[in-house]
Structures are given as C-alpha cells and as structure tokens.
C-alpha cells in the first residue's frame, strides 16, 4: 500500500491518474444517485451477513496480490523495483514461505491460521476494483477466512478511474458477497459532500475513511476513520484523533504497525525502525490508551513497505526478526504473530 508519498499498485502497474467524477449535470450520475437507495435497501433486506459475533475489535490489512511462476506462470509484485524472484524479492525482508502465490489455497489457509492465532478479528483484503486480480481472489480469501472464523472486510483502493459512482456500484457488489466493513483508502480524493450518495445509504455496511482529518470523515458521512500510514500518524497523535472521533460521533480505528522500510521496492529512504518490537508495542499501547474502537494493523503482508508481521526468514542479505522480543532463530520468525496475540487479548477485554 502507501505510506506518505509512496504509492504502490497491484501487478506493478504505473500510478493511475486522478479519479474522475461525473459532474452534477451528467445523466449517468443522476440516474445512479436515484437508483442507489433502491439497490441498497434490496440488498439490506435480502442478503445474509458473514457470520461473526459482534463488531471486530481488531483488523489487519492483507494483500492477495502476489503471484509466482509455479502457481500462476509468472511473478507479480515480488518483482517491484526490478527484482528477480524467487531469491531476489522486492523487500528488505524475505518471507518464511518464500515468493509465494496468494492464489495458492494452501498459502491462504496458512496465512489465515496465522491471523486467527494472533487473535485478530477481521482480515481487510486489498481490493482494486471489479475484475482486478484482487477481486478474482476475494472469494478464496473469504473461504479461507471462514475456516478460521475470521470476518472479512476490504480496503477499497484508488484504482484507475475510481469515482463516487463507481464506488457506489462497488459497495452494492461487495455487499452481495457478504462484506460488511469497507475501508476506503485515500478518501480525500473526493470532497465531503461528494461522498453523501454513498455514505448515506441504508446498506447495513460500515464505511471507514482513510484520513487524518477526523472532521472530514464525519462530514462525509463515514462510520469511522482509520489512518493506515504509520509514518505520518504515529502513536503520539492517536489520543487526540480518537477524542475528536468521539466528539463527532464516529468510530476511531487508528492503525498500528511494527515499522516501515521500503527502499528495496520503491527507493523511499524513510525508515521507521522496528526496535526489536518496541515500535509495535508503543503504537499498540497508544491505540489502547486512546480508547480505539477498532485497532487496525498495517500490515499482515505488505512486504514491499516492510510493515508486515507475516513470518520472515533468516538473514543473509535480508533483514529478519531476530532479536524481536528477545527471540532468536526459528522462534523469531513468528515474533510479531505471537506478540499480536498479547495485544489483541488486552484489546478484547
């Protein structure tokens, strides 16, 4: 995903241009705004929800965009920045599972097992529009998550030509799949009032705006906000933002993460060091102290930006988790999965 100014898109696609909007006078836009309430109400009454008792207290951002030669006939996303997998990948770290394919059911099952073992309630799968690779894999993500009683939400990314009208259609489509939580990345691509045709529909879904401007999320009609970017929005800011959210009557879902290091994939020289787990702990502590309604985690497997907690392999020219929380060797590979369990248990109390 993105941290600050870095921008990554699936399949190593170039950065899309600014999304377009239908102007107010556009008949297509007007027709869609008239049809949306009927479609939303129909879905609300007719469709079942993904089984999950109560709203999630924790959610983790998940990326199903990886491909490899063995499973898919070509590598995708591991190749970012000119890297040549399987032994040269676009990350400062090397995954314990190697350059895997997110389309491999056995990989998905193992990943959902990790997330469930960490005590996380919801998997928020990156989604780049209808027909995208991430869309085609969403059904498999839902099936694998259901096996471990995990709820599934999506992070609605800034796909090419994303508009208010296309997002409205996306919401109806995702609702039909049983999705109930949608995290809208880069929500400020549109003005607050432009969001109303989507956010004011009785669709039984919770829409979260990715923004540090809590007032904007409230004016736009979102149920809550999240930050995602752990570089810009560090632990020191979470208390103030959650206080603003409570005053505005929306949910506070700030993001915590173990660190950030993206130079291998993007050339971004900014670093948020992991400090052997100290960074992760401090952000979790800040989110809990702030009274967050949902703690969102950046991320399970965004290897390109080095925010992942997915198990990592050992050293060589790659960094590892060795030393995190005093763990070494094989135990260190799962250090952040294990530590997340500690924090989710505290959050659920």
Short mmCIF file of C-alpha atoms in Angstrom, two decimals:
data_model
loop_
_atom_site.label_atom_id
_atom_site.label_comp_id
_atom_site.label_asym_id
_atom_site.label_seq_id
_atom_site.Cartn_x
_atom_site.Cartn_y
_atom_site.Cartn_z
CA UNK A 1 0.00 0.00 0.00
CA UNK A 2 1.12 3.52 0.61
CA UNK A 3 2.98 5.35 3.33
CA UNK A 4 3.10 9.12 2.94
CA UNK A 5 4.03 9.82 -0.67
CA UNK A 6 4.93 6.23 -1.68
CA UNK A 7 2.32 4.66 -3.95
CA UNK A 8 2.20 1.01 -4.95
CA UNK A 9 -0.37 -0.60 -7.20
CA UNK A 10 -1.04 -4.26 -7.98
CA UNK A 11 0.81 -6.08 -10.69
CA UNK A 12 3.48 -3.34 -10.76
CA UNK A 13 1.11 -1.11 -12.75
CA UNK A 14 2.01 2.56 -13.19
CA UNK A 15 0.40 5.05 -10.84
CA UNK A 16 -3.10 5.90 -12.10
CA UNK A 17 -4.20 9.44 -12.76
CA UNK A 18 -6.58 11.31 -10.55
CA UNK A 19 -10.01 9.67 -10.50
CA UNK A 20 -12.72 11.35 -12.50
CA UNK A 21 -16.17 12.32 -11.35
CA UNK A 22 -19.42 12.57 -13.19
CA UNK A 23 -20.43 16.24 -12.99
CA UNK A 24 -23.71 17.11 -11.36
CA UNK A 25 -25.31 17.59 -14.78
CA UNK A 26 -24.24 14.17 -16.04
CA UNK A 27 -27.33 12.00 -16.59
CA UNK A 28 -25.44 8.83 -15.65
CA UNK A 29 -24.52 10.29 -12.29
CA UNK A 30 -28.08 11.43 -11.63
CA UNK A 31 -29.54 8.03 -12.59
CA UNK A 32 -27.12 6.24 -10.30
CA UNK A 33 -27.94 8.52 -7.38
CA UNK A 34 -31.63 7.77 -7.90
CA UNK A 35 -31.12 4.01 -8.15
CA UNK A 36 -28.66 3.60 -5.26
CA UNK A 37 -31.20 3.75 -2.38
CA UNK A 38 -33.42 1.08 -4.00
CA UNK A 39 -30.49 -1.24 -4.69
CA UNK A 40 -29.04 -0.75 -1.23
CA UNK A 41 -32.33 -1.39 0.52
CA UNK A 42 -32.93 -4.52 -1.56
CA UNK A 43 -29.54 -5.90 -0.56
CA UNK A 44 -30.01 -4.96 3.07
CA UNK A 45 -33.24 -6.93 3.29
CA UNK A 46 -32.29 -9.91 1.14
CA UNK A 47 -28.67 -10.86 1.74
CA UNK A 48 -27.04 -12.77 4.61
CA UNK A 49 -24.04 -11.44 6.51
CA UNK A 50 -20.73 -13.22 7.04
CA UNK A 51 -21.18 -14.95 10.39
CA UNK A 52 -19.33 -13.12 13.18
CA UNK A 53 -20.49 -12.33 16.70
CA UNK A 54 -20.29 -8.60 17.26
CA UNK A 55 -18.11 -5.99 15.58
CA UNK A 56 -14.36 -6.64 15.33
CA UNK A 57 -12.04 -5.10 17.91
CA UNK A 58 -9.01 -5.66 15.68
CA UNK A 59 -8.48 -5.82 11.93
CA UNK A 60 -5.42 -6.35 9.76
CA UNK A 61 -4.66 -5.17 6.23
CA UNK A 62 -4.00 -8.10 3.90
CA UNK A 63 -2.61 -8.21 0.34
CA UNK A 64 -3.71 -11.01 -2.04
CA UNK A 65 -1.73 -9.60 -4.98
CA UNK A 66 1.32 -11.89 -5.03
CA UNK A 67 1.87 -14.38 -7.86
CA UNK A 68 4.67 -16.81 -8.65
CA UNK A 69 5.85 -18.93 -11.55
CA UNK A 70 4.83 -22.28 -10.13
CA UNK A 71 1.21 -21.42 -9.40
CA UNK A 72 0.45 -18.60 -11.84
CA UNK A 73 3.03 -18.88 -14.63
CA UNK A 74 4.62 -15.52 -13.78
CA UNK A 75 5.72 -13.47 -10.80
CA UNK A 76 3.74 -10.42 -9.69
CA UNK A 77 4.54 -7.82 -7.05
CA UNK A 78 7.68 -9.63 -5.88
CA UNK A 79 9.31 -8.06 -8.95
CA UNK A 80 8.73 -4.46 -7.97
CA UNK A 81 11.79 -2.24 -8.31
CA UNK A 82 13.40 -4.57 -10.85
CA UNK A 83 13.83 -7.58 -8.59
CA UNK A 84 14.05 -11.12 -9.97
CA UNK A 85 12.40 -13.74 -7.72
CA UNK A 86 12.36 -16.35 -6.33
CA UNK A 87 15.50 -15.49 -4.35
CA UNK A 88 15.54 -11.75 -5.08
CA UNK A 89 12.30 -10.11 -3.93
CA UNK A 90 11.03 -6.54 -3.56
CA UNK A 91 11.51 -6.28 0.17
CA UNK A 92 14.09 -5.61 2.86
CA UNK A 93 12.89 -8.90 4.36
CA UNK A 94 12.39 -12.39 2.96
CA UNK A 95 9.13 -14.25 3.68
CA UNK A 96 9.41 -17.56 5.52
CA UNK A 97 7.11 -19.04 2.84
CA UNK A 98 9.32 -17.76 0.02
CA UNK A 99 7.99 -15.89 -3.01
CA UNK A 100 4.53 -17.39 -2.68
CA UNK A 101 1.33 -17.03 -4.68
CA UNK A 102 -1.70 -15.51 -2.98
CA UNK A 103 -3.76 -17.69 -5.33
CA UNK A 104 -2.46 -20.86 -3.69
CA UNK A 105 -5.17 -22.22 -1.35
CA UNK A 106 -2.60 -23.83 0.95
CA UNK A 107 -0.84 -20.47 1.38
CA UNK A 108 -4.12 -18.70 2.11
CA UNK A 109 -5.05 -21.30 4.72
CA UNK A 110 -1.68 -20.92 6.45
CA UNK A 111 -1.99 -17.14 6.43
CA UNK A 112 -5.49 -17.20 7.90
CA UNK A 113 -4.21 -19.61 10.53
CA UNK A 114 -1.55 -17.02 11.45
CA UNK A 115 -4.13 -14.25 11.70
CA UNK A 116 -6.50 -16.33 13.81
CA UNK A 117 -3.62 -17.44 16.05
CA UNK A 118 -2.80 -13.75 16.60
CA UNK A 119 -6.31 -13.21 17.94
CA UNK A 120 -7.27 -10.77 15.18
CA UNK A 121 -10.97 -10.50 14.38
CA UNK A 122 -11.04 -9.24 10.79
CA UNK A 123 -8.99 -9.62 7.61
CA UNK A 124 -9.16 -6.46 5.47
CA UNK A 125 -8.26 -7.56 1.96
CA UNK A 126 -6.82 -5.05 -0.51
CA UNK A 127 -9.25 -4.63 -3.42
CA UNK A 128 -8.60 -2.80 -6.70
CA UNK A 129 -12.00 -2.83 -8.38
CA UNK A 130 -14.25 -5.34 -10.06
CA UNK A 131 -12.35 -7.70 -12.34
CA UNK A 132 -8.95 -6.97 -10.75
CA UNK A 133 -6.64 -9.76 -9.58
CA UNK A 134 -7.58 -8.94 -6.01
CA UNK A 135 -11.28 -9.16 -6.85
CA UNK A 136 -10.85 -12.53 -8.54
CA UNK A 137 -9.10 -13.83 -5.43
CA UNK A 138 -11.55 -12.35 -2.91
CA UNK A 139 -13.79 -15.43 -2.88
CA UNK A 140 -10.83 -17.62 -1.95
CA UNK A 141 -9.84 -15.19 0.80
CA UNK A 142 -13.38 -15.30 2.21
CA UNK A 143 -13.45 -19.10 2.13
CA UNK A 144 -10.06 -19.42 3.83
CA UNK A 145 -11.01 -16.84 6.48
CA UNK A 146 -14.32 -18.57 7.20
CA UNK A 147 -12.41 -21.75 8.01
CA UNK A 148 -10.87 -19.90 10.97
CA UNK A 149 -13.98 -17.91 11.89
CA UNK A 150 -12.48 -14.64 10.71
CA UNK A 151 -14.57 -11.76 9.44
CA UNK A 152 -13.57 -10.27 6.06
CA UNK A 153 -13.59 -6.59 5.15
CA UNK A 154 -11.99 -4.90 2.17
CA UNK A 155 -9.73 -1.92 1.66
CA UNK A 156 -11.14 -0.15 -1.37
CA UNK A 157 -8.06 1.14 -3.16
CA UNK A 158 -7.71 4.10 -5.58
CA UNK A 159 -7.99 2.01 -8.73
CA UNK A 160 -7.80 3.75 -12.14
CA UNK A 161 -10.87 5.90 -12.88
CA UNK A 162 -12.33 5.40 -9.40
CA UNK A 163 -15.26 7.77 -8.94
CA UNK A 164 -18.10 8.28 -6.49
CA UNK A 165 -20.41 6.48 -8.91
CA UNK A 166 -18.06 3.52 -9.35
CA UNK A 167 -17.62 3.28 -5.57
CA UNK A 168 -21.40 3.23 -5.19
CA UNK A 169 -21.56 0.27 -7.57
CA UNK A 170 -18.67 -1.38 -5.71
CA UNK A 171 -20.50 -1.12 -2.39
CA UNK A 172 -23.56 -2.88 -3.82
CA UNK A 173 -21.36 -5.59 -5.34
CA UNK A 174 -19.32 -6.15 -2.17
CA UNK A 175 -22.47 -6.27 -0.07
CA UNK A 176 -23.67 -9.13 -2.28
CA UNK A 177 -20.52 -11.07 -1.30
CA UNK A 178 -21.25 -10.66 2.40
CA UNK A 179 -18.75 -7.86 3.04
CA UNK A 180 -19.83 -5.54 5.85
CA UNK A 181 -16.77 -3.35 6.51
CA UNK A 182 -15.21 -1.24 3.76
CA UNK A 183 -12.08 0.81 4.43
CA UNK A 184 -11.77 3.49 1.77
CA UNK A 185 -8.14 4.30 1.08
CA UNK A 186 -7.39 7.91 0.10
CA UNK A 187 -10.90 9.06 0.94
CA UNK A 188 -9.98 12.70 0.47
CA UNK A 189 -9.74 12.16 -3.30
CA UNK A 190 -13.31 13.49 -3.15
CA UNK A 191 -14.97 16.26 -1.16
CA UNK A 192 -17.02 15.53 1.95
CA UNK A 193 -20.40 16.27 0.33
CA UNK A 194 -19.48 14.24 -2.76
CA UNK A 195 -19.44 11.14 -0.54
CA UNK A 196 -23.05 11.53 0.60
CA UNK A 197 -24.70 9.49 -2.20
CA UNK A 198 -22.62 6.52 -0.97
CA UNK A 199 -22.32 7.05 2.79
CA UNK A 200 -25.95 7.97 3.46
CA UNK A 201 -27.43 4.79 2.01
CA UNK A 202 -29.12 2.27 4.38
CA UNK A 203 -26.93 -0.63 3.23
CA UNK A 204 -26.04 -2.29 6.54
CA UNK A 205 -22.32 -1.64 5.98
CA UNK A 206 -19.68 0.28 7.91
CA UNK A 207 -17.56 2.59 5.76
CA UNK A 208 -14.27 3.88 7.17
CA UNK A 209 -12.34 6.79 5.67
CA UNK A 210 -8.56 6.63 5.49
CA UNK A 211 -7.62 10.11 6.66
CA UNK A 212 -6.06 12.03 9.50
CA UNK A 213 -8.82 14.64 9.20
CA UNK A 214 -11.43 13.29 11.57
CA UNK A 215 -13.81 16.18 10.93
CA UNK A 216 -13.73 15.42 7.21
CA UNK A 217 -14.66 11.76 7.82
CA UNK A 218 -17.61 12.85 9.97
CA UNK A 219 -18.85 15.48 7.50
CA UNK A 220 -18.57 12.97 4.66
CA UNK A 221 -20.88 10.57 6.50
CA UNK A 222 -18.39 7.76 7.21
CA UNK A 223 -18.99 5.48 10.18
CA UNK A 224 -15.39 5.93 11.25
CA UNK A 225 -11.85 6.77 10.22
CA UNK A 226 -8.55 4.92 10.07
CA UNK A 227 -5.02 6.16 9.40
CA UNK A 228 -3.11 3.28 7.73
CA UNK A 229 0.10 5.34 7.41
CA UNK A 230 2.24 4.59 10.46
CA UNK A 231 4.94 7.04 9.41
CA UNK A 232 2.77 10.16 9.40
CA UNK A 233 0.32 9.09 12.10
CA UNK A 234 2.44 7.84 14.97
CA UNK A 235 1.29 6.88 18.43
CA UNK A 236 1.53 10.43 19.77
CA UNK A 237 -1.37 11.52 17.53
CA UNK A 238 -3.81 8.71 18.27
CA UNK A 239 -5.24 10.03 21.52
CA UNK A 240 -6.18 13.38 20.00
CA UNK A 241 -7.74 11.79 16.93
CA UNK A 242 -9.84 9.31 18.92
CA UNK A 243 -11.04 12.15 21.13
CA UNK A 244 -12.10 14.07 18.02
CA UNK A 245 -13.89 10.98 16.70
CA UNK A 246 -15.87 10.55 19.90
CA UNK A 247 -16.87 14.20 19.83
CA UNK A 248 -18.01 13.79 16.21
CA UNK A 249 -19.89 10.58 16.92
CA UNK A 250 -17.85 8.31 14.64
CA UNK A 251 -15.64 5.28 15.24
CA UNK A 252 -11.92 5.56 15.87
CA UNK A 253 -9.91 2.84 14.09
CA UNK A 254 -6.28 4.05 14.17
CA UNK A 255 -3.55 1.95 12.60
CA UNK A 256 -0.59 0.41 14.39
CA UNK A 257 2.41 -1.26 12.78
CA UNK A 258 5.82 -2.78 13.52
CA UNK A 259 7.89 -0.46 11.31
CA UNK A 260 8.44 0.78 7.79
CA UNK A 261 11.31 0.20 5.33
CA UNK A 262 10.58 0.36 1.61
CA UNK A 263 13.89 1.22 -0.08
CA UNK A 264 14.31 -2.17 -1.79
CA UNK A 265 10.97 -1.87 -3.59
CA UNK A 266 10.34 1.84 -4.06
CA UNK A 267 13.57 3.69 -3.32
CA UNK A 268 11.89 5.51 -0.41
CA UNK A 269 14.69 6.21 2.05
CA UNK A 270 12.43 6.95 5.02
CA UNK A 271 12.60 4.33 7.76
CA UNK A 272 10.59 3.65 10.89
CA UNK A 273 12.83 1.17 12.74
CA UNK A 274 11.27 -1.84 14.42
CA UNK A 275 13.45 -1.51 17.55
CA UNK A 276 13.12 -5.26 18.20
CA UNK A 277 9.38 -4.87 18.72
CA UNK A 278 9.49 -1.59 20.61
CA UNK A 279 7.79 0.35 17.80
CA UNK A 280 4.91 -2.12 17.56
CA UNK A 281 4.36 -2.14 21.31
CA UNK A 282 4.39 1.64 21.60
CA UNK A 283 1.77 2.01 18.85
CA UNK A 284 -0.50 -0.66 20.35
CA UNK A 285 -0.18 0.97 23.77
CA UNK A 286 -1.10 4.34 22.31
CA UNK A 287 -4.15 2.92 20.49
CA UNK A 288 -5.38 1.22 23.66
CA UNK A 289 -4.78 4.34 25.76
CA UNK A 290 -6.71 6.35 23.16
CA UNK A 291 -9.75 4.08 23.59
CA UNK A 292 -9.78 2.96 19.95
CA UNK A 293 -13.00 1.29 18.84
CA UNK A 294 -11.07 -0.89 16.35
CA UNK A 295 -7.30 -1.29 16.19
CA UNK A 296 -6.25 -1.67 12.56
CA UNK A 297 -2.88 -3.25 11.84
CA UNK A 298 -0.57 -2.17 9.00
CA UNK A 299 0.01 -4.89 7.90
CA UNK A 300 -0.04 -8.67 7.61
CA UNK A 301 1.97 -8.93 4.38
CA UNK A 302 2.87 -5.63 2.72
CA UNK A 303 6.43 -6.85 2.15
CA UNK A 304 7.34 -4.03 -0.23
CA UNK A 305 6.96 -1.45 2.53
CA UNK A 306 8.35 -3.59 5.35
CA UNK A 307 5.23 -3.21 7.51
CA UNK A 308 4.45 -6.94 7.57
CA UNK A 309 4.05 -9.19 10.60
CA UNK A 310 3.86 -12.35 8.47
CA UNK A 311 6.66 -14.77 9.44
CA UNK A 312 10.02 -13.81 7.92
CA UNK A 313 13.01 -15.97 7.08
CA UNK A 314 16.57 -15.66 8.31
CA UNK A 315 19.10 -13.01 7.44
CA UNK A 316 21.64 -13.30 4.68
CA UNK A 317 21.35 -10.05 2.76
CA UNK A 318 17.79 -9.70 4.04
CA UNK A 319 16.76 -8.41 7.43
CA UNK A 320 14.99 -10.76 9.82
CA UNK A 321 13.04 -10.52 13.06
CA UNK A 322 15.94 -11.97 15.02
CA UNK A 323 16.10 -10.29 18.43
CA UNK A 324 12.48 -9.12 18.43
CA UNK A 325 11.03 -9.59 21.91
CA UNK A 326 14.21 -11.44 22.87
CA UNK A 327 13.51 -14.24 20.39
CA UNK A 328 16.12 -15.80 18.11
CA UNK A 329 16.28 -18.41 15.37
CA UNK A 330 13.10 -20.19 14.36
CA UNK A 331 11.11 -18.67 17.24
CA UNK A 332 11.89 -15.17 15.97
CA UNK A 333 10.22 -15.85 12.62
CA UNK A 334 6.82 -15.69 14.31
CA UNK A 335 7.72 -12.99 16.82
CA UNK A 336 5.13 -10.47 15.63
CA UNK A 337 2.34 -13.02 15.29
CA UNK A 338 2.99 -14.08 18.88
CA UNK A 339 3.18 -10.51 20.17
CA UNK A 340 -0.01 -9.50 18.38
CA UNK A 341 -1.83 -12.16 20.40
CA UNK A 342 -0.71 -10.40 23.57
CA UNK A 343 -2.19 -7.10 22.40
CA UNK A 344 -5.42 -8.47 20.98
CA UNK A 345 -6.14 -10.25 24.24
CA UNK A 346 -5.81 -6.92 26.06
CA UNK A 347 -8.00 -5.18 23.46
CA UNK A 348 -10.77 -7.77 23.71
CA UNK A 349 -11.15 -7.36 27.48
#
